[in-house]
PDB file of C-alpha atoms and ligand atoms in Angstrom:
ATOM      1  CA  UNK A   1       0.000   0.000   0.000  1.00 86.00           C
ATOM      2  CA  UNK A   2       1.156   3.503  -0.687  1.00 89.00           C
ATOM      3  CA  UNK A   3       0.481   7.056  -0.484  1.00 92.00           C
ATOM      4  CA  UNK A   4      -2.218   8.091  -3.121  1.00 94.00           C
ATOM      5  CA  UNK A   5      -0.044  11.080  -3.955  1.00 94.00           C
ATOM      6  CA  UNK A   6       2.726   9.147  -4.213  1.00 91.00           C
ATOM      7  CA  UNK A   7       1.056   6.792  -6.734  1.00 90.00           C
ATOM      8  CA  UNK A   8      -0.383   9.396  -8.773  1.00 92.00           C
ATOM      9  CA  UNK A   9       3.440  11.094  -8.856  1.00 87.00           C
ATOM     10  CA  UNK A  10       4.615   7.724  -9.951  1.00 83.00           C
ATOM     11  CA  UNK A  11       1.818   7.134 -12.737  1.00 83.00           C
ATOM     12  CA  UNK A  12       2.859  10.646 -14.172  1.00 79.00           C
ATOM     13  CA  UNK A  13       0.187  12.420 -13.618  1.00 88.00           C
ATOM     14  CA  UNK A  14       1.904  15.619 -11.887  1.00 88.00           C
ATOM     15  CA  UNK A  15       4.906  16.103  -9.498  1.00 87.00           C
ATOM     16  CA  UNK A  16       4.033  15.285  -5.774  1.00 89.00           C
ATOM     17  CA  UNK A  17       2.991  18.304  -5.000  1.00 93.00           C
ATOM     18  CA  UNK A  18       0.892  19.161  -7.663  1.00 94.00           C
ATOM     19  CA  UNK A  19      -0.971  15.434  -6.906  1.00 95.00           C
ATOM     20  CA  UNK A  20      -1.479  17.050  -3.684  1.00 96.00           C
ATOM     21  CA  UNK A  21      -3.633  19.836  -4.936  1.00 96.00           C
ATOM     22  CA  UNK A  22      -5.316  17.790  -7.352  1.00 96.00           C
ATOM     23  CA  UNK A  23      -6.407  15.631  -4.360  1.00 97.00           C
ATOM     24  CA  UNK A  24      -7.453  18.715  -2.494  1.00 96.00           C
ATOM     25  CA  UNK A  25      -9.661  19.945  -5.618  1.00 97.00           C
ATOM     26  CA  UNK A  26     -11.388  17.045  -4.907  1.00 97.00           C
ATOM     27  CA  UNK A  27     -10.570  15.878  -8.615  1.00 97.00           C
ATOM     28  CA  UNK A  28      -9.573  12.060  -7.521  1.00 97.00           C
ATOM     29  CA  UNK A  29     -11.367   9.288  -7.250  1.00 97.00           C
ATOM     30  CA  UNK A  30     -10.126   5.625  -5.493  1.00 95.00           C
ATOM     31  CA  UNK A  31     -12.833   2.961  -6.480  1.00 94.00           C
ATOM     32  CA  UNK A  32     -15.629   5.660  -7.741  1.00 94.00           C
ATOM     33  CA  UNK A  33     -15.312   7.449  -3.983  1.00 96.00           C
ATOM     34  CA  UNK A  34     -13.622  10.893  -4.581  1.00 96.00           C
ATOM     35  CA  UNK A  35     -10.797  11.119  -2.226  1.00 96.00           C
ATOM     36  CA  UNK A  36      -9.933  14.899  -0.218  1.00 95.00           C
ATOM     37  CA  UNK A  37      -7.573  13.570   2.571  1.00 93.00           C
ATOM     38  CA  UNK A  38      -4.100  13.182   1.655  1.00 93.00           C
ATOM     39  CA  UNK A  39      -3.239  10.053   3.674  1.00 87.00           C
ATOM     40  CA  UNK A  40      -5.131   7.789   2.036  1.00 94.00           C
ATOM     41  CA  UNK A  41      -3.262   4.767   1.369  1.00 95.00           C
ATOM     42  CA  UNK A  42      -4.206   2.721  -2.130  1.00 93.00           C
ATOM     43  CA  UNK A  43      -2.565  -0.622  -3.799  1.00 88.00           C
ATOM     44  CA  UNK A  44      -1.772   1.062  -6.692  1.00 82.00           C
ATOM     45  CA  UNK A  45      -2.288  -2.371  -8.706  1.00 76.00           C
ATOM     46  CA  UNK A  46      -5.938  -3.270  -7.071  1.00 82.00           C
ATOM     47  CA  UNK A  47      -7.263   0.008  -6.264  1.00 89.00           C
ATOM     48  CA  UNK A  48      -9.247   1.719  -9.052  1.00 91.00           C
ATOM     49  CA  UNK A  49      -7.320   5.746  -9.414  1.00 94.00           C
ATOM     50  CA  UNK A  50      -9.131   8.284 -12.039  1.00 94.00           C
ATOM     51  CA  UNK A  51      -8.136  11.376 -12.018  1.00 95.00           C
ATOM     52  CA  UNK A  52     -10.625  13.993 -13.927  1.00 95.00           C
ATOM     53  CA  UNK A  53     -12.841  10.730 -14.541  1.00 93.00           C
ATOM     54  CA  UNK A  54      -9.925   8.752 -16.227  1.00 91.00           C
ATOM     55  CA  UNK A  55      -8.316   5.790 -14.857  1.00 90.00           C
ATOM     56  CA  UNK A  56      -4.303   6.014 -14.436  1.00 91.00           C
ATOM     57  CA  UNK A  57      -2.315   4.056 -15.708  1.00 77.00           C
ATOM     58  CA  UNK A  58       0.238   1.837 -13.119  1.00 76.00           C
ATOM     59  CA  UNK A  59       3.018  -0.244 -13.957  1.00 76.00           C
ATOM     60  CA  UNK A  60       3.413  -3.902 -12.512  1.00 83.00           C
ATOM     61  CA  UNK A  61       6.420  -3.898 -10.494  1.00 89.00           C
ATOM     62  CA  UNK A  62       9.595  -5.634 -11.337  1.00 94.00           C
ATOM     63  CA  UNK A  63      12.478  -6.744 -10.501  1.00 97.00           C
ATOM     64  CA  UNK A  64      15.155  -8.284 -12.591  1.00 98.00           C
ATOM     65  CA  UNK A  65      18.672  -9.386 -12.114  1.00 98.00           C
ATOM     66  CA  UNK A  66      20.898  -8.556 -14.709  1.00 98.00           C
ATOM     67  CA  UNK A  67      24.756  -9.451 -15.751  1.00 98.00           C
ATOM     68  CA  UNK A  68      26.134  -6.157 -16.557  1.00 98.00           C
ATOM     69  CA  UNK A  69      29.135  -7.014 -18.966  1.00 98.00           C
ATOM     70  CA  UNK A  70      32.245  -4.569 -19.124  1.00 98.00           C
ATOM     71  CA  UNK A  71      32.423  -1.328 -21.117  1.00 97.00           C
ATOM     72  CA  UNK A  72      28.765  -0.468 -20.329  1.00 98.00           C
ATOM     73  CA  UNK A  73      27.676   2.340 -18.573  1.00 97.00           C
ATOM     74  CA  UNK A  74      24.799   1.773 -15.072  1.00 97.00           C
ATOM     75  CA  UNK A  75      22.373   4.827 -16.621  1.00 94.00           C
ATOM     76  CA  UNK A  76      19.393   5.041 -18.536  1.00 91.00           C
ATOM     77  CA  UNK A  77      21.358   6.978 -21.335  1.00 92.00           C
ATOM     78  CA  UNK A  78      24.397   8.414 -22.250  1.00 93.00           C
ATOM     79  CA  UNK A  79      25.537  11.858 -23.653  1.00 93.00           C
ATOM     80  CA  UNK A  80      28.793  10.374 -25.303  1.00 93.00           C
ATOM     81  CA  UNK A  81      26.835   7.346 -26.919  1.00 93.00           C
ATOM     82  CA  UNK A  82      27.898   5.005 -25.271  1.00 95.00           C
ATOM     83  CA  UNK A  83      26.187   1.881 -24.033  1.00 97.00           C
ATOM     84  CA  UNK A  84      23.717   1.617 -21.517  1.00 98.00           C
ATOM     85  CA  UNK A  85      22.109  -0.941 -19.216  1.00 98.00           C
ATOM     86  CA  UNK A  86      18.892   0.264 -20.420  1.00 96.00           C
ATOM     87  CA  UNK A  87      19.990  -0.833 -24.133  1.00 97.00           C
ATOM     88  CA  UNK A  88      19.471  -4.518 -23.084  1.00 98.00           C
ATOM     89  CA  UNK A  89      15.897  -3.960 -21.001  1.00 97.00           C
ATOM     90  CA  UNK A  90      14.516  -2.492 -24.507  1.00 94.00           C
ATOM     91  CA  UNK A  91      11.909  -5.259 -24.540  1.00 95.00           C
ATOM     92  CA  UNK A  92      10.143  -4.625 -21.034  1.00 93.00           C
ATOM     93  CA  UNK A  93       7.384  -2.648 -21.491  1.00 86.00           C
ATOM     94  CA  UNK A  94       8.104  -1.436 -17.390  1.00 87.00           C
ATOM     95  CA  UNK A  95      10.628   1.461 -17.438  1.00 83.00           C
ATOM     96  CA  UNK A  96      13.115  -0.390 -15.133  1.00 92.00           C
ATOM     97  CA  UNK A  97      16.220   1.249 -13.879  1.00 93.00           C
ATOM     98  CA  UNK A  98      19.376   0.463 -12.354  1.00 96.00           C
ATOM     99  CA  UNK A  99      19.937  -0.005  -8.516  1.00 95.00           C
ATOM    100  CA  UNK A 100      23.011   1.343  -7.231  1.00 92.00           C
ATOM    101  CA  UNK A 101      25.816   1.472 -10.136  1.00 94.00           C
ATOM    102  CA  UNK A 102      28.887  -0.455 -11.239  1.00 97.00           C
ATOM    103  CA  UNK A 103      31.607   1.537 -12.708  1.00 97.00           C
ATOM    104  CA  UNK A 104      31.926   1.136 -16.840  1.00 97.00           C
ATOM    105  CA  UNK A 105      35.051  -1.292 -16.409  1.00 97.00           C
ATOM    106  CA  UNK A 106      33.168  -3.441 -13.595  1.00 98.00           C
ATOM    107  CA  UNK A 107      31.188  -6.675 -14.142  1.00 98.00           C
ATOM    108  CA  UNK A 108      28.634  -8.377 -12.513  1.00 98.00           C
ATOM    109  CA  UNK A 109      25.104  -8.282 -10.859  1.00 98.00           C
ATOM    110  CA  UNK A 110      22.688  -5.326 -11.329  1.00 98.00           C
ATOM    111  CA  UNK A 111      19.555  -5.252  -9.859  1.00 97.00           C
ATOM    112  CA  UNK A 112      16.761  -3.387 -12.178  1.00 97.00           C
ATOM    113  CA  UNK A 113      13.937  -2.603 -11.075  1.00 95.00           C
ATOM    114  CA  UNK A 114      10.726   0.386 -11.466  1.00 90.00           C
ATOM    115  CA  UNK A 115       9.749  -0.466  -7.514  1.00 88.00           C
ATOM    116  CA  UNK A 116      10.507   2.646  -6.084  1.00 84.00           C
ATOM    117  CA  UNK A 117      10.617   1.600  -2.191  1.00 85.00           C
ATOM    118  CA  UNK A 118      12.650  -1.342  -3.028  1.00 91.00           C
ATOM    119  CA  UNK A 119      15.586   0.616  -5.049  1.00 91.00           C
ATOM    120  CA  UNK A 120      15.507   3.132  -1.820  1.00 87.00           C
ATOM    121  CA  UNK A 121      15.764  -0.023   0.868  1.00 90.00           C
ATOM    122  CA  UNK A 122      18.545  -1.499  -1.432  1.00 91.00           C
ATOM    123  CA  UNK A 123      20.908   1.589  -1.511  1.00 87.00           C
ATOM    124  CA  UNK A 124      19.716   2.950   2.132  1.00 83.00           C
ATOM    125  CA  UNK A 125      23.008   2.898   4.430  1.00 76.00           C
ATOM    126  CA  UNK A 126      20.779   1.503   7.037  1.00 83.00           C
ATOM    127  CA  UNK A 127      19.109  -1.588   5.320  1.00 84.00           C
ATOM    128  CA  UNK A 128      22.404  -1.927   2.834  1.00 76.00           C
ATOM    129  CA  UNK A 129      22.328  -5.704   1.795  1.00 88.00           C
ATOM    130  CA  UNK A 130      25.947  -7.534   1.688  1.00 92.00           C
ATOM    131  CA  UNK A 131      27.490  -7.146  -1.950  1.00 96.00           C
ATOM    132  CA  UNK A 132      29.972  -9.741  -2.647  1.00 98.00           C
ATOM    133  CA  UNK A 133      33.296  -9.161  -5.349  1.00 98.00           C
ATOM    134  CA  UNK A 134      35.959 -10.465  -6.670  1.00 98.00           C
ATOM    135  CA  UNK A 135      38.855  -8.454  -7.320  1.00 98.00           C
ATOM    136  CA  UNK A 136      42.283  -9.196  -9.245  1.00 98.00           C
ATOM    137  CA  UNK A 137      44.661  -6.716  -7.549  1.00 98.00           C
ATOM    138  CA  UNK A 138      47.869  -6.289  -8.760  1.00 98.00           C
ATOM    139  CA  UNK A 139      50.953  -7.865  -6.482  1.00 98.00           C
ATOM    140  CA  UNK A 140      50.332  -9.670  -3.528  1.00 98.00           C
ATOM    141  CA  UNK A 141      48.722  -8.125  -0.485  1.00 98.00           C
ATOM    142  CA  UNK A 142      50.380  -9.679   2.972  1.00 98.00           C
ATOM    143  CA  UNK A 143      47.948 -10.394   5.640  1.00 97.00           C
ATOM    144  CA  UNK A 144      48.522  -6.809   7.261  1.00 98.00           C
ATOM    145  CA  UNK A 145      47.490  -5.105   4.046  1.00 98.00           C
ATOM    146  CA  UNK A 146      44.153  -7.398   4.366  1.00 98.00           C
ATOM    147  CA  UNK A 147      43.451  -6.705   7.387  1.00 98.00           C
ATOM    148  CA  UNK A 148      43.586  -3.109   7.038  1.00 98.00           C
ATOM    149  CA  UNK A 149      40.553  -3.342   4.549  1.00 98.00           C
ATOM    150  CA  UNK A 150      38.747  -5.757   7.428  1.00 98.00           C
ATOM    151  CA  UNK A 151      39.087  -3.595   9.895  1.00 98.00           C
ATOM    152  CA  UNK A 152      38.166  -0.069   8.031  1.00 97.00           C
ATOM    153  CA  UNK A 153      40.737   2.102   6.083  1.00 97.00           C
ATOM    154  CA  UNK A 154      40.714   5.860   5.798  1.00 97.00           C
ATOM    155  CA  UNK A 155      39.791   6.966   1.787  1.00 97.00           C
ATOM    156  CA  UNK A 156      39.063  10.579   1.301  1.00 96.00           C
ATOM    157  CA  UNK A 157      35.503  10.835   2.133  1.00 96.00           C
ATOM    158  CA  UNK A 158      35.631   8.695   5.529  1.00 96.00           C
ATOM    159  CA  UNK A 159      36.650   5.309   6.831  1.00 97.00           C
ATOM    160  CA  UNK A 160      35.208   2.289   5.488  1.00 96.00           C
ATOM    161  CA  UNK A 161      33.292  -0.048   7.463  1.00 95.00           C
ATOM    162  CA  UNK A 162      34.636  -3.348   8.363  1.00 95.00           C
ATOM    163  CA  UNK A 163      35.112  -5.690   5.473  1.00 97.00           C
ATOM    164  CA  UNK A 164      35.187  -9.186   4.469  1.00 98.00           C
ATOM    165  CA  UNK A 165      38.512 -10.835   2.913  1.00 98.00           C
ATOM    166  CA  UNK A 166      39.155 -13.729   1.522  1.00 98.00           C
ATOM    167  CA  UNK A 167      42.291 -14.240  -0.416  1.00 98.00           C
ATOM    168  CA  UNK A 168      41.128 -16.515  -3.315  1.00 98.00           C
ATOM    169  CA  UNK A 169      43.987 -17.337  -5.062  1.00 98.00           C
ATOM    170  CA  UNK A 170      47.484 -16.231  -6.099  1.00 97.00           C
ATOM    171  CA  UNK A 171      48.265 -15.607  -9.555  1.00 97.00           C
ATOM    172  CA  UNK A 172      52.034 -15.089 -10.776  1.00 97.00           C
ATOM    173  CA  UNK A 173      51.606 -10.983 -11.013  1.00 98.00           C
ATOM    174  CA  UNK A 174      47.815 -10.924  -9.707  1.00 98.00           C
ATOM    175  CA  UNK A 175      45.942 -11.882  -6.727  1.00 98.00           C
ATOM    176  CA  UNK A 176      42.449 -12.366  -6.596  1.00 98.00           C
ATOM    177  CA  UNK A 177      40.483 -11.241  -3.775  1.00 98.00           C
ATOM    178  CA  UNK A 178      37.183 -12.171  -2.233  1.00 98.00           C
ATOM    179  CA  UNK A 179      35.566  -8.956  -0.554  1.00 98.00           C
ATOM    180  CA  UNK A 180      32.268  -8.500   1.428  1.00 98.00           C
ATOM    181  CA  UNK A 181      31.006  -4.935   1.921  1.00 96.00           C
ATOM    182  CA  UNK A 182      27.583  -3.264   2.891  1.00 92.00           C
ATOM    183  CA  UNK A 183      28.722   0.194   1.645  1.00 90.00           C
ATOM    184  CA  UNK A 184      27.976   1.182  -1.912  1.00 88.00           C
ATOM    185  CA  UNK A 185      30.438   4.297  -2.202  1.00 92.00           C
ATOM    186  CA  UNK A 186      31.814   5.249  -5.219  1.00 94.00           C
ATOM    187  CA  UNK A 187      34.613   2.517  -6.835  1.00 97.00           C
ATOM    188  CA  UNK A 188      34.868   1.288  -2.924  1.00 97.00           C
ATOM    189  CA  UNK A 189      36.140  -1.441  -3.817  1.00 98.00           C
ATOM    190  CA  UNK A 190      38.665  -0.350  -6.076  1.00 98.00           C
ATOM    191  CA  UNK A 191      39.742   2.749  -3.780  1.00 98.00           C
ATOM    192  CA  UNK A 192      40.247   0.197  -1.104  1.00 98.00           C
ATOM    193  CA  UNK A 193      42.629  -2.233  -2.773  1.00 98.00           C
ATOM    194  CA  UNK A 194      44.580   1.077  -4.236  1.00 98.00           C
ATOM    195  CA  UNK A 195      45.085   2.608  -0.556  1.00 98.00           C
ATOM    196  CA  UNK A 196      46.913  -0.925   0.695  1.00 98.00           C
ATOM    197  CA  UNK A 197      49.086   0.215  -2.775  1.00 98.00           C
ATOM    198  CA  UNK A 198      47.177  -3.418  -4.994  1.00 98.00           C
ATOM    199  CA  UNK A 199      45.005  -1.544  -7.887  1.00 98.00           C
ATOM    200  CA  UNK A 200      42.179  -3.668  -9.300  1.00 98.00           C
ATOM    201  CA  UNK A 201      42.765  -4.940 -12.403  1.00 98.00           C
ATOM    202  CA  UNK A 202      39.882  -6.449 -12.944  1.00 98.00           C
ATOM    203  CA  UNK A 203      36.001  -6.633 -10.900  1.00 98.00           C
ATOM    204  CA  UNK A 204      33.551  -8.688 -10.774  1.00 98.00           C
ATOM    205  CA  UNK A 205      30.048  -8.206  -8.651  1.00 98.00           C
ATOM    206  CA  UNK A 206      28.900 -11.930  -7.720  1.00 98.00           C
ATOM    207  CA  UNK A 207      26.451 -11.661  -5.410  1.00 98.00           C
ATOM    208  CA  UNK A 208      24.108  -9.150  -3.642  1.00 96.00           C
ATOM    209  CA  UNK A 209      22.495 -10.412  -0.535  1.00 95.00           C
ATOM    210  CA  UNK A 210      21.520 -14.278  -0.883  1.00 97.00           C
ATOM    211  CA  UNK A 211      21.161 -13.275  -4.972  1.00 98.00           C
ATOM    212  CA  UNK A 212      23.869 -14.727  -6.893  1.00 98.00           C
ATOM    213  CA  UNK A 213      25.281 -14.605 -10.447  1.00 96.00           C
ATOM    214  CA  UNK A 214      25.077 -18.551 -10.699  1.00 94.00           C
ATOM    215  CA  UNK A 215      25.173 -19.493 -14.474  1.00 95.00           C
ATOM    216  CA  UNK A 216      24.123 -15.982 -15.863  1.00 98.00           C
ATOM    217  CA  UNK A 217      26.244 -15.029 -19.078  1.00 98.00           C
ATOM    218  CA  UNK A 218      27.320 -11.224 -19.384  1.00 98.00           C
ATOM    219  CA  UNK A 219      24.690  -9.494 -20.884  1.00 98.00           C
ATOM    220  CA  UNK A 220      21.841 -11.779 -19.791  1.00 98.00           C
ATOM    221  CA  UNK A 221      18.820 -11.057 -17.140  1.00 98.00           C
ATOM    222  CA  UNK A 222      16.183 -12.982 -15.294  1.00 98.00           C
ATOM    223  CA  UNK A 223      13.345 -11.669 -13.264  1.00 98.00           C
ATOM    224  CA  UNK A 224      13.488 -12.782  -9.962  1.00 98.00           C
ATOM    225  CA  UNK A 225      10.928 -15.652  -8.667  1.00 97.00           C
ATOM    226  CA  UNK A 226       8.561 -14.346  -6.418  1.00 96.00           C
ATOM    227  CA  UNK A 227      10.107 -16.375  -3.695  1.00 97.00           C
ATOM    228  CA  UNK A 228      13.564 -14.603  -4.106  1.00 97.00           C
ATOM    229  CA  UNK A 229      11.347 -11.031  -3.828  1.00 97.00           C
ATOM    230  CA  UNK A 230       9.150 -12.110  -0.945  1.00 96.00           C
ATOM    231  CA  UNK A 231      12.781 -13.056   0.908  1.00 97.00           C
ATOM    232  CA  UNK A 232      14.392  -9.661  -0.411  1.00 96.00           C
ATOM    233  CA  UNK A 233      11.451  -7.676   0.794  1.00 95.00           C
ATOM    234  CA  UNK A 234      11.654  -9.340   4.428  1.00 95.00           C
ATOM    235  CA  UNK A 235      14.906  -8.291   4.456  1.00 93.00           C
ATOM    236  CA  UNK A 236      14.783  -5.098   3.824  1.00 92.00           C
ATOM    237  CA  UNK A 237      11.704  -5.544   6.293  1.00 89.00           C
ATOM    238  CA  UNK A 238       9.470  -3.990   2.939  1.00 88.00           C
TER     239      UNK A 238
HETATM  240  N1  URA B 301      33.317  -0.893  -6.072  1.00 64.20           N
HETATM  241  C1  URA B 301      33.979  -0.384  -7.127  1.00 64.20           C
HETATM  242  O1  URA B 301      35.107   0.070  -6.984  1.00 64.20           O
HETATM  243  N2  URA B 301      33.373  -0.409  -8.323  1.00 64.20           N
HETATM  244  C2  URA B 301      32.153  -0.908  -8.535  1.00 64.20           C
HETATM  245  O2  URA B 301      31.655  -0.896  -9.649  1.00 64.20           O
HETATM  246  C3  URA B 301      31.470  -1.432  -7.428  1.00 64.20           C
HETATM  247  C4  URA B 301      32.084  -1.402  -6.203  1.00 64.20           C
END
């Protein structure tokens, strides 16, 4: 249930506050009662909304998981041309956008979505779902550089909060690291690995809460089963 202002906002009818005023006119109407009170809570998919006698029009909500691949930008378009995530959501009627954002040279799962309350939870510092990675640094970190990113290391706009890390595996020039953070500031990850002095090579976004990447090719996206959303939404207690 939401906020019949809200809805209408939503549905494109007017900004917020003008869906106020409209309300206030007396010009809406929730299942042929006219509505003047501005609490009035609707389910924008059951609830019958006219506004000046016509019915709204409200999108099904939806949430997809999506592989971004490499060398493509998290926006819904792009001055210099270049590609988008929208590009590959062309056939869904819903206008779904990106939750959070990968960097253009980062990999890995994207939630899209057009529910409103559910992007907020997901990016909101204080409901902030795990987000797993895998970074190739360059060199190899010793156990006192990883522990500086578990306990919290000093970038320029704060100190992180405790992390996660796993060293994966050794390479001859590389090392690939595991790393579990809640934050979502910009290129953490990659900030993180560059103040121990072991720049990311290459990053990869595996999992987001319990949601994983599994068999998904780069470029590919499923809509989540409405067992994965009803577990999502109880943990972002939605
Ligand atoms: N951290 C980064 O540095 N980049 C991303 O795209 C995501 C997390």
């Amino acid at each position: 249930m939401e906020r019949l202002q809200k809805v209408l906002a939503h549905a494109g009818v007017a900004s917020r506050r003008k869906c106020e005023d409209m309300i206030l006119e007396g010009r809406v109407r929730v299942n042929g009662e006219t509505v003047t009170e501005l609490g009035r809570k609707v389910d924008p998919l059951l609830d019958q909304i006219e506004v000046d006698g016509k019915p709204i029009m409200t999108e099904r909500k939806r949430t997809f998981l999506f592989y971004k691949p490499l060398r493509v930008i998290t926006s819904m378009s792009d001055p210099q041309g270049r590609p988008t995530v929208a590009d590959y959501f062309r056939e869904i009627d819903e206008r779904v956008y990106p939750v959070g954002r990968l960097d253009y040279d980062t990999e890995g799962l994207l939630l899209m979505t057009n529910d409103g309350e559910l992007a907020n939870r997901l990016t909101h510092p204080k409901y902030e779902a795990d987000k797993c990675y895998l970074a190739t640094v360059k060199g190899h970190p010793s156990e006192e550089q990883l522990d500086r990113l578990r306990r919290g290391i000093r970038l320029e706009d704060g100190w992180t909060a405790p992390a996660q890390v796993r060293r994966v595996k050794d390479r001859r020039n590389t090392t690939v690291l595991e790393i579990v953070i809640h934050e979502g500031r910009n290129r953490q990850v990659r900030r993180m690995c560059e103040a121990i002095g072991h720049p990311v090579v290459h990053l990869i976004r595996t999992r987001i809460a319990f949601l994983t990447l599994g068999s998904m090719k780069p470029g590919t996206y499923r809509e989540l089963k409405p067992r994965e959303l009803e577990r999502l939404k109880r943990l972002l207690y939605l």
